[in-house]
Short mmCIF file of C-alpha atoms and ligand atoms in Angstrom, two decimals:
data_model
loop_
_atom_site.label_atom_id
_atom_site.label_comp_id
_atom_site.label_asym_id
_atom_site.label_seq_id
_atom_site.Cartn_x
_atom_site.Cartn_y
_atom_site.Cartn_z
CA MET A 1 -0.05 -0.10 -0.01
CA ASP A 2 0.85 3.78 -0.45
CA TYR A 3 1.27 6.06 1.91
CA TYR A 4 1.86 9.46 2.39
CA SER A 5 2.34 12.49 4.73
CA LEU A 6 0.84 14.78 3.87
CA LYS A 7 1.59 18.33 5.50
CA MET A 8 0.31 22.25 6.30
CA ARG A 9 1.32 25.26 7.85
CA ALA A 10 -0.44 28.95 8.22
CA SER A 11 0.38 31.81 8.82
CA GLN A 12 -0.20 35.44 8.57
CA GLN A 13 2.89 38.60 8.61
CA VAL A 14 1.75 41.82 11.82
CA LEU A 15 3.57 44.41 11.94
CA THR A 16 4.76 44.73 15.36
CA GLY A 17 5.63 48.64 15.59
CA SER A 18 7.80 49.17 12.02
CA GLU A 19 9.12 45.11 12.31
CA LYS A 20 7.23 42.75 10.05
CA LYS A 21 6.90 38.69 11.95
CA GLU A 22 5.86 35.61 11.19
CA GLN A 23 2.57 34.80 13.04
CA HIS A 24 1.90 30.84 12.73
CA ILE A 25 -1.93 30.37 12.15
CA SER A 26 -2.62 26.98 11.79
CA GLY A 27 -0.83 23.77 10.98
CA ALA A 28 -1.65 20.19 10.18
CA GLU A 29 -0.72 16.97 8.88
CA ARG A 30 -1.32 13.32 8.20
CA ILE A 31 -0.36 9.21 6.62
CA VAL A 32 -3.62 8.62 4.40
CA THR A 33 -3.12 6.03 1.18
CA LYS A 34 -3.15 7.71 -2.12
CA GLU A 35 -6.65 7.59 -2.95
CA SER A 36 -7.10 9.52 0.41
CA VAL A 37 -4.85 12.69 -0.82
CA GLU A 38 -6.50 15.38 -3.50
CA ASP A 39 -9.61 15.20 -0.11
CA VAL A 40 -7.20 15.52 3.01
CA CYS A 41 -5.62 18.17 1.48
CA LYS A 42 -8.50 19.96 0.34
CA ALA A 43 -9.54 20.53 3.83
CA MET A 44 -6.33 21.01 5.10
CA ILE A 45 -6.41 24.19 3.03
CA ARG A 46 -9.93 25.38 4.13
CA ARG A 47 -8.93 24.23 8.03
CA ALA A 48 -5.93 27.16 7.18
CA MET A 49 -8.31 29.75 6.19
CA THR A 50 -10.79 29.35 8.31
CA HIS A 51 -8.71 28.91 11.77
CA SER A 52 -10.30 31.46 15.13
CA LYS A 53 -6.37 32.89 15.41
CA GLY A 54 -6.92 34.74 11.83
CA GLU A 55 -6.59 34.84 8.05
CA PRO A 56 -3.18 34.05 6.92
CA ASP A 57 -1.28 34.67 3.97
CA PHE A 58 1.10 32.26 3.71
CA ILE A 59 0.14 29.05 3.72
CA ASN A 60 2.76 25.99 2.46
CA VAL A 61 0.91 22.35 1.92
CA LYS A 62 3.54 19.50 1.33
CA ILE A 63 2.89 16.29 0.29
CA GLU A 64 5.58 12.92 0.44
CA LYS A 65 5.85 9.18 -0.13
CA ILE A 66 6.61 6.96 2.40
CA GLN A 67 7.13 3.67 2.62
CA ALA A 68 4.85 1.23 5.16
CA GLU A 69 7.49 -0.46 6.43
CA ASP A 70 8.77 2.79 7.89
CA ILE A 71 5.84 3.13 9.80
CA GLN A 72 5.31 2.49 13.49
CA VAL A 73 1.84 1.33 15.10
CA LEU A 74 1.52 2.67 18.18
CA LYS A 75 -1.27 1.67 21.04
CA ALA A 76 -3.02 5.03 21.63
CA LEU A 77 -2.77 5.79 25.39
CA PRO A 78 -5.19 4.90 27.52
CA VAL A 79 -7.81 8.03 28.36
CA THR A 80 -8.71 9.21 31.29
CA ARG A 81 -11.13 12.79 33.14
CA VAL A 82 -10.02 15.74 35.46
CA ASP A 83 -12.89 17.82 35.55
CA VAL A 84 -12.60 21.06 37.53
CA ASN A 85 -14.38 24.23 38.46
CA SER A 86 -11.62 26.94 37.25
CA ALA A 87 -8.08 27.06 35.49
CA GLU A 88 -6.38 27.09 38.39
CA GLU A 89 -7.93 24.29 39.18
CA GLY A 90 -6.19 22.59 36.65
CA LEU A 91 -3.27 24.19 35.99
CA ASN A 92 -2.45 22.57 39.58
CA TRP A 93 -3.49 18.89 38.78
CA ALA A 94 -1.55 19.42 35.79
CA TYR A 95 1.43 19.79 38.29
CA LYS A 96 0.92 17.65 40.37
CA LEU A 97 -0.07 14.64 38.61
CA LEU A 98 3.65 15.12 36.29
CA ARG A 99 6.02 15.61 39.66
CA ASP A 100 3.68 11.77 39.91
CA ALA A 101 4.91 10.67 36.12
CA VAL A 102 8.34 12.20 36.81
CA VAL A 103 9.17 10.90 40.28
CA GLU A 104 7.34 7.12 38.60
CA ASN A 105 9.80 7.31 36.57
CA GLY A 106 12.28 6.67 38.86
CA ALA A 107 13.95 9.50 38.79
CA GLU A 108 15.17 11.67 41.01
CA LEU A 109 13.83 14.99 42.14
CA THR A 110 16.72 15.83 44.44
CA ALA A 111 14.82 17.29 47.50
CA MET A 112 13.20 19.29 44.72
CA ALA A 113 9.98 19.78 46.49
CA ILE A 114 6.37 19.74 45.04
CA GLU A 115 6.39 23.57 45.33
CA ASP A 116 9.47 24.10 43.79
CA PHE A 117 8.75 22.04 40.44
CA THR A 118 5.41 23.54 39.93
CA ALA A 119 7.22 27.14 40.49
CA ASN A 120 9.75 25.72 37.17
CA LEU A 121 6.81 24.78 35.38
CA LYS A 122 5.23 27.66 35.39
CA ALA A 123 7.65 29.67 34.63
CA LEU A 124 8.65 27.18 31.79
CA LEU A 125 5.17 27.03 30.05
CA ARG A 126 5.18 31.21 29.75
CA GLU A 127 8.03 30.67 27.73
CA THR A 128 6.27 28.40 25.84
CA PHE A 129 3.88 30.69 24.69
CA PRO A 130 6.04 32.24 21.29
CA MET A 131 6.75 29.02 20.17
CA ARG A 132 5.67 26.67 17.11
CA GLY A 133 6.91 23.63 18.40
CA ALA A 134 7.60 22.02 22.22
CA MET A 135 10.11 22.73 24.70
CA LEU A 136 12.45 19.64 25.57
CA TYR A 137 13.41 20.14 29.37
CA ASP A 138 15.18 17.54 30.36
CA ILE A 139 14.66 16.97 34.19
CA ALA A 140 17.79 16.12 35.12
CA THR A 141 20.32 18.19 34.50
CA GLY A 142 17.22 21.50 34.64
CA THR A 143 18.12 22.38 31.38
CA ARG A 144 16.39 23.55 27.68
CA LEU A 145 17.07 21.56 24.39
CA GLU A 146 15.69 22.35 22.20
CA PRO A 147 18.05 23.46 19.10
CA ASP A 148 16.13 26.47 18.16
CA ARG A 149 14.47 27.80 21.22
CA ALA A 150 12.32 30.56 19.73
CA ARG A 151 10.58 27.01 17.24
CA GLY A 152 10.43 24.03 19.63
CA VAL A 153 10.38 21.46 18.88
CA ARG A 154 7.71 19.67 15.94
CA ALA A 155 6.61 16.31 16.63
CA THR A 156 5.72 15.38 12.91
CA TYR A 157 4.86 12.70 10.79
CA MET A 158 2.13 10.87 12.77
CA ASP A 159 -1.83 9.60 12.63
CA ALA A 160 -4.12 7.61 13.63
CA LEU A 161 -4.51 4.10 12.07
CA HIS A 162 -6.82 4.52 9.13
CA SER A 163 -8.72 7.33 9.46
CA SER A 164 -9.27 8.01 6.57
CA GLU A 165 -11.93 11.50 7.60
CA VAL A 166 -11.61 14.35 5.79
CA ASP A 167 -12.83 17.21 8.41
CA GLY A 168 -11.82 20.91 7.90
CA LYS A 169 -12.53 21.59 11.27
CA LYS A 170 -9.69 20.47 14.34
CA ASN A 171 -10.58 18.03 16.24
CA HIS A 172 -8.00 18.87 18.93
CA PHE A 173 -9.08 15.30 21.31
CA ASN A 174 -8.30 12.78 18.27
CA GLU A 175 -5.24 15.05 17.46
CA ALA A 176 -4.34 15.35 20.50
CA ILE A 177 -3.88 11.53 21.97
CA VAL A 178 -2.71 10.83 18.25
CA LEU A 179 0.62 13.80 19.21
CA ALA A 180 0.91 12.33 23.16
CA THR A 181 0.92 8.73 21.76
CA LYS A 182 3.69 9.55 19.50
CA VAL A 183 5.89 11.65 22.27
CA ALA A 184 6.06 9.55 25.24
CA ASN A 185 6.74 6.13 23.34
CA ALA A 186 9.52 8.94 22.56
CA PRO A 187 13.19 7.37 23.76
CA GLY A 188 13.95 9.09 27.07
CA ILE A 189 10.90 11.28 27.09
CA VAL A 190 9.54 11.02 30.73
CA ALA A 191 5.80 13.15 30.23
CA GLU A 192 4.16 15.92 28.35
CA LEU A 193 1.80 19.19 29.57
CA CYS A 194 -0.25 20.67 26.96
CA ILE A 195 -2.34 23.62 26.72
CA SER A 196 -3.77 25.09 22.94
CA ASP A 197 -2.88 27.65 21.61
CA ASP A 198 -6.40 28.40 19.92
CA PRO A 199 -7.92 30.40 22.19
CA ASN A 200 -11.53 29.27 21.88
CA TYR A 201 -10.33 25.35 23.35
CA VAL A 202 -9.70 25.81 26.98
CA THR A 203 -9.50 21.28 27.18
CA GLY A 204 -5.41 20.51 27.59
CA TYR A 205 -3.01 17.36 29.09
CA VAL A 206 -1.06 15.96 30.80
CA ALA A 207 0.35 12.45 29.10
CA SER A 208 2.77 10.12 29.68
CA LYS A 209 3.28 6.60 29.32
CA THR A 210 2.28 6.08 33.15
CA LEU A 211 -0.32 8.21 33.66
CA GLY A 212 -1.50 7.99 30.12
CA TYR A 213 -3.89 10.38 28.14
CA VAL A 214 -4.76 13.39 31.01
CA ARG A 215 -7.56 15.56 30.17
CA ILE A 216 -7.48 17.95 31.77
CA MET A 217 -11.02 19.65 31.09
CA LYS A 218 -10.13 23.67 32.01
CA MET A 219 -6.01 24.77 31.67
CA LYS A 220 -6.85 28.32 31.16
CA GLU A 221 -9.47 31.22 30.79
CA MET A 222 -12.13 31.47 26.44
CA ASN A 223 -9.88 33.85 24.36
CA ASP A 224 -6.67 33.15 25.57
CA GLU A 225 -4.29 32.11 22.62
CA ASN A 226 -1.59 30.99 25.83
CA GLY A 227 -0.71 27.88 24.73
CA GLY A 228 2.37 25.71 25.03
CA ARG A 229 4.04 22.30 24.58
CA ILE A 230 6.99 20.54 26.92
CA PHE A 231 8.04 17.27 26.76
CA LEU A 232 9.46 16.46 29.87
CA PHE A 233 13.16 14.36 28.90
CA ASP A 234 15.52 12.48 30.94
CA SER A 235 18.68 12.54 29.17
CA ARG A 236 19.67 9.95 31.75
CA LYS A 237 17.68 6.98 29.92
CA ALA A 238 18.55 8.59 25.96
CA SER A 239 20.31 11.22 24.31
CA ALA A 240 19.00 14.54 22.76
CA VAL A 241 19.72 13.75 19.25
CA GLU A 242 17.87 10.27 19.42
CA CYS A 243 15.16 11.90 20.92
CA ILE A 244 14.85 14.62 18.32
CA GLN A 245 15.40 11.78 15.47
CA TYR A 246 12.55 10.19 16.46
CA LEU A 247 10.13 13.00 17.41
CA GLN A 248 11.23 15.12 13.84
CA GLN A 249 11.49 11.65 11.39
CA GLN A 250 10.27 8.40 13.39
CA LYS A 251 6.55 7.82 10.68
CA VAL A 252 4.10 6.79 13.48
CA LEU A 253 0.43 5.57 12.79
CA VAL A 254 -1.72 5.23 16.35
CA GLU A 255 -3.92 2.51 16.72
CA LEU A 256 -7.62 4.50 18.58
N1 WAQ B 301 5.47 19.37 18.40
C1 WAQ B 301 5.01 19.52 19.45
N2 WAQ B 301 4.95 20.88 19.32
C2 WAQ B 301 3.95 21.06 19.24
C3 WAQ B 301 3.26 20.70 17.82
C4 WAQ B 301 3.67 19.31 17.08
N3 WAQ B 301 3.45 18.99 16.46
N4 WAQ B 301 1.93 21.49 17.50
C5 WAQ B 301 1.48 22.31 18.09
N5 WAQ B 301 2.62 21.88 19.46
C6 WAQ B 301 2.77 23.04 20.09
C7 WAQ B 301 2.89 24.51 19.65
O1 WAQ B 301 3.40 25.46 20.84
C8 WAQ B 301 1.83 25.27 19.77
O2 WAQ B 301 1.45 26.37 20.52
C9 WAQ B 301 0.73 24.15 21.76
O3 WAQ B 301 2.06 23.08 21.22
C10 WAQ B 301 -0.37 23.84 21.08
O4 WAQ B 301 -0.68 23.69 20.13
O5 WAQ B 301 -7.80 16.26 25.78
O6 WAQ B 301 -5.07 22.23 20.22
O7 WAQ B 301 -2.73 22.48 18.07
O8 WAQ B 301 -9.45 17.60 24.57
O9 WAQ B 301 -2.98 24.83 20.16
C11 WAQ B 301 -5.46 19.13 23.41
C12 WAQ B 301 -6.65 18.10 23.31
C13 WAQ B 301 -5.66 19.85 22.31
C14 WAQ B 301 -6.82 18.08 24.67
C15 WAQ B 301 -4.75 20.17 22.07
O10 WAQ B 301 -3.12 22.45 20.59
C16 WAQ B 301 -8.65 17.08 24.68
C17 WAQ B 301 -3.79 21.52 20.57
P1 WAQ B 301 -2.17 22.76 19.64
MG1 MG B 302 -3.22 25.61 18.15
#
């Protein structure tokens, strides 16, 4: 069977003072069979042009053929949910679960109390807001490992197995469970924190092989476009090069 990888990214030039900057609007990616390429492509363009972040003036669509034998099939992480009354409560849940994941992973939080861990994550999260990719944070050394800090690391080449769906609208949950499953299986990854940067989507999640995929129903206020992703990584378990290579190159289909 022939498979194709499809990637779309859309952006807009914004004027800040006298400087023109490219602002990211929307991105999507799929791995589909040959018959679906055209329809999925069309749906991607529709999605880019109807995004809540604004109208793009640049859309890039990339189509690549990939070999079926290069694709790894992964079972989706099990899903649970946490209902909360406020964004603050949601964030506190996230920090607590992440700390559990870090501890359970055998990584010693060298005398790092939960308050310190939380304060640290809060500060890191703020730094992710302008990024298009994720922060790769080494819990062993307390350093960031992204080669390009402004951009971050992007997980690519992934989709749900047997997805023939051609939908111009983004399904946040479906895309997130696919990404989170791939990320949780990358060498050295301990856990992930995610908050959407879409202003009208307040549900986020934390995920890891031990936690599964935990949806946290509110992690920010409505109309807030500050979102981001942090991949917690342990450099004692794998090298950053190996991890980034997996995130950016390994083709993955996730069985939901
Ligand atoms: N690789 C790494 N980081 C990414 C990627 C990627 N492929 N795509 C997005 N990011 C980063 C980027 O910095 C974004 O600003 C941030 O993550 C959020 O991305 O169960 O919609 O695509 O209902 O806005 C969660 C669903 C949806 C929760 C998350 O993220 C649920 C979402 P978004
Ligand atoms: Mg977004």
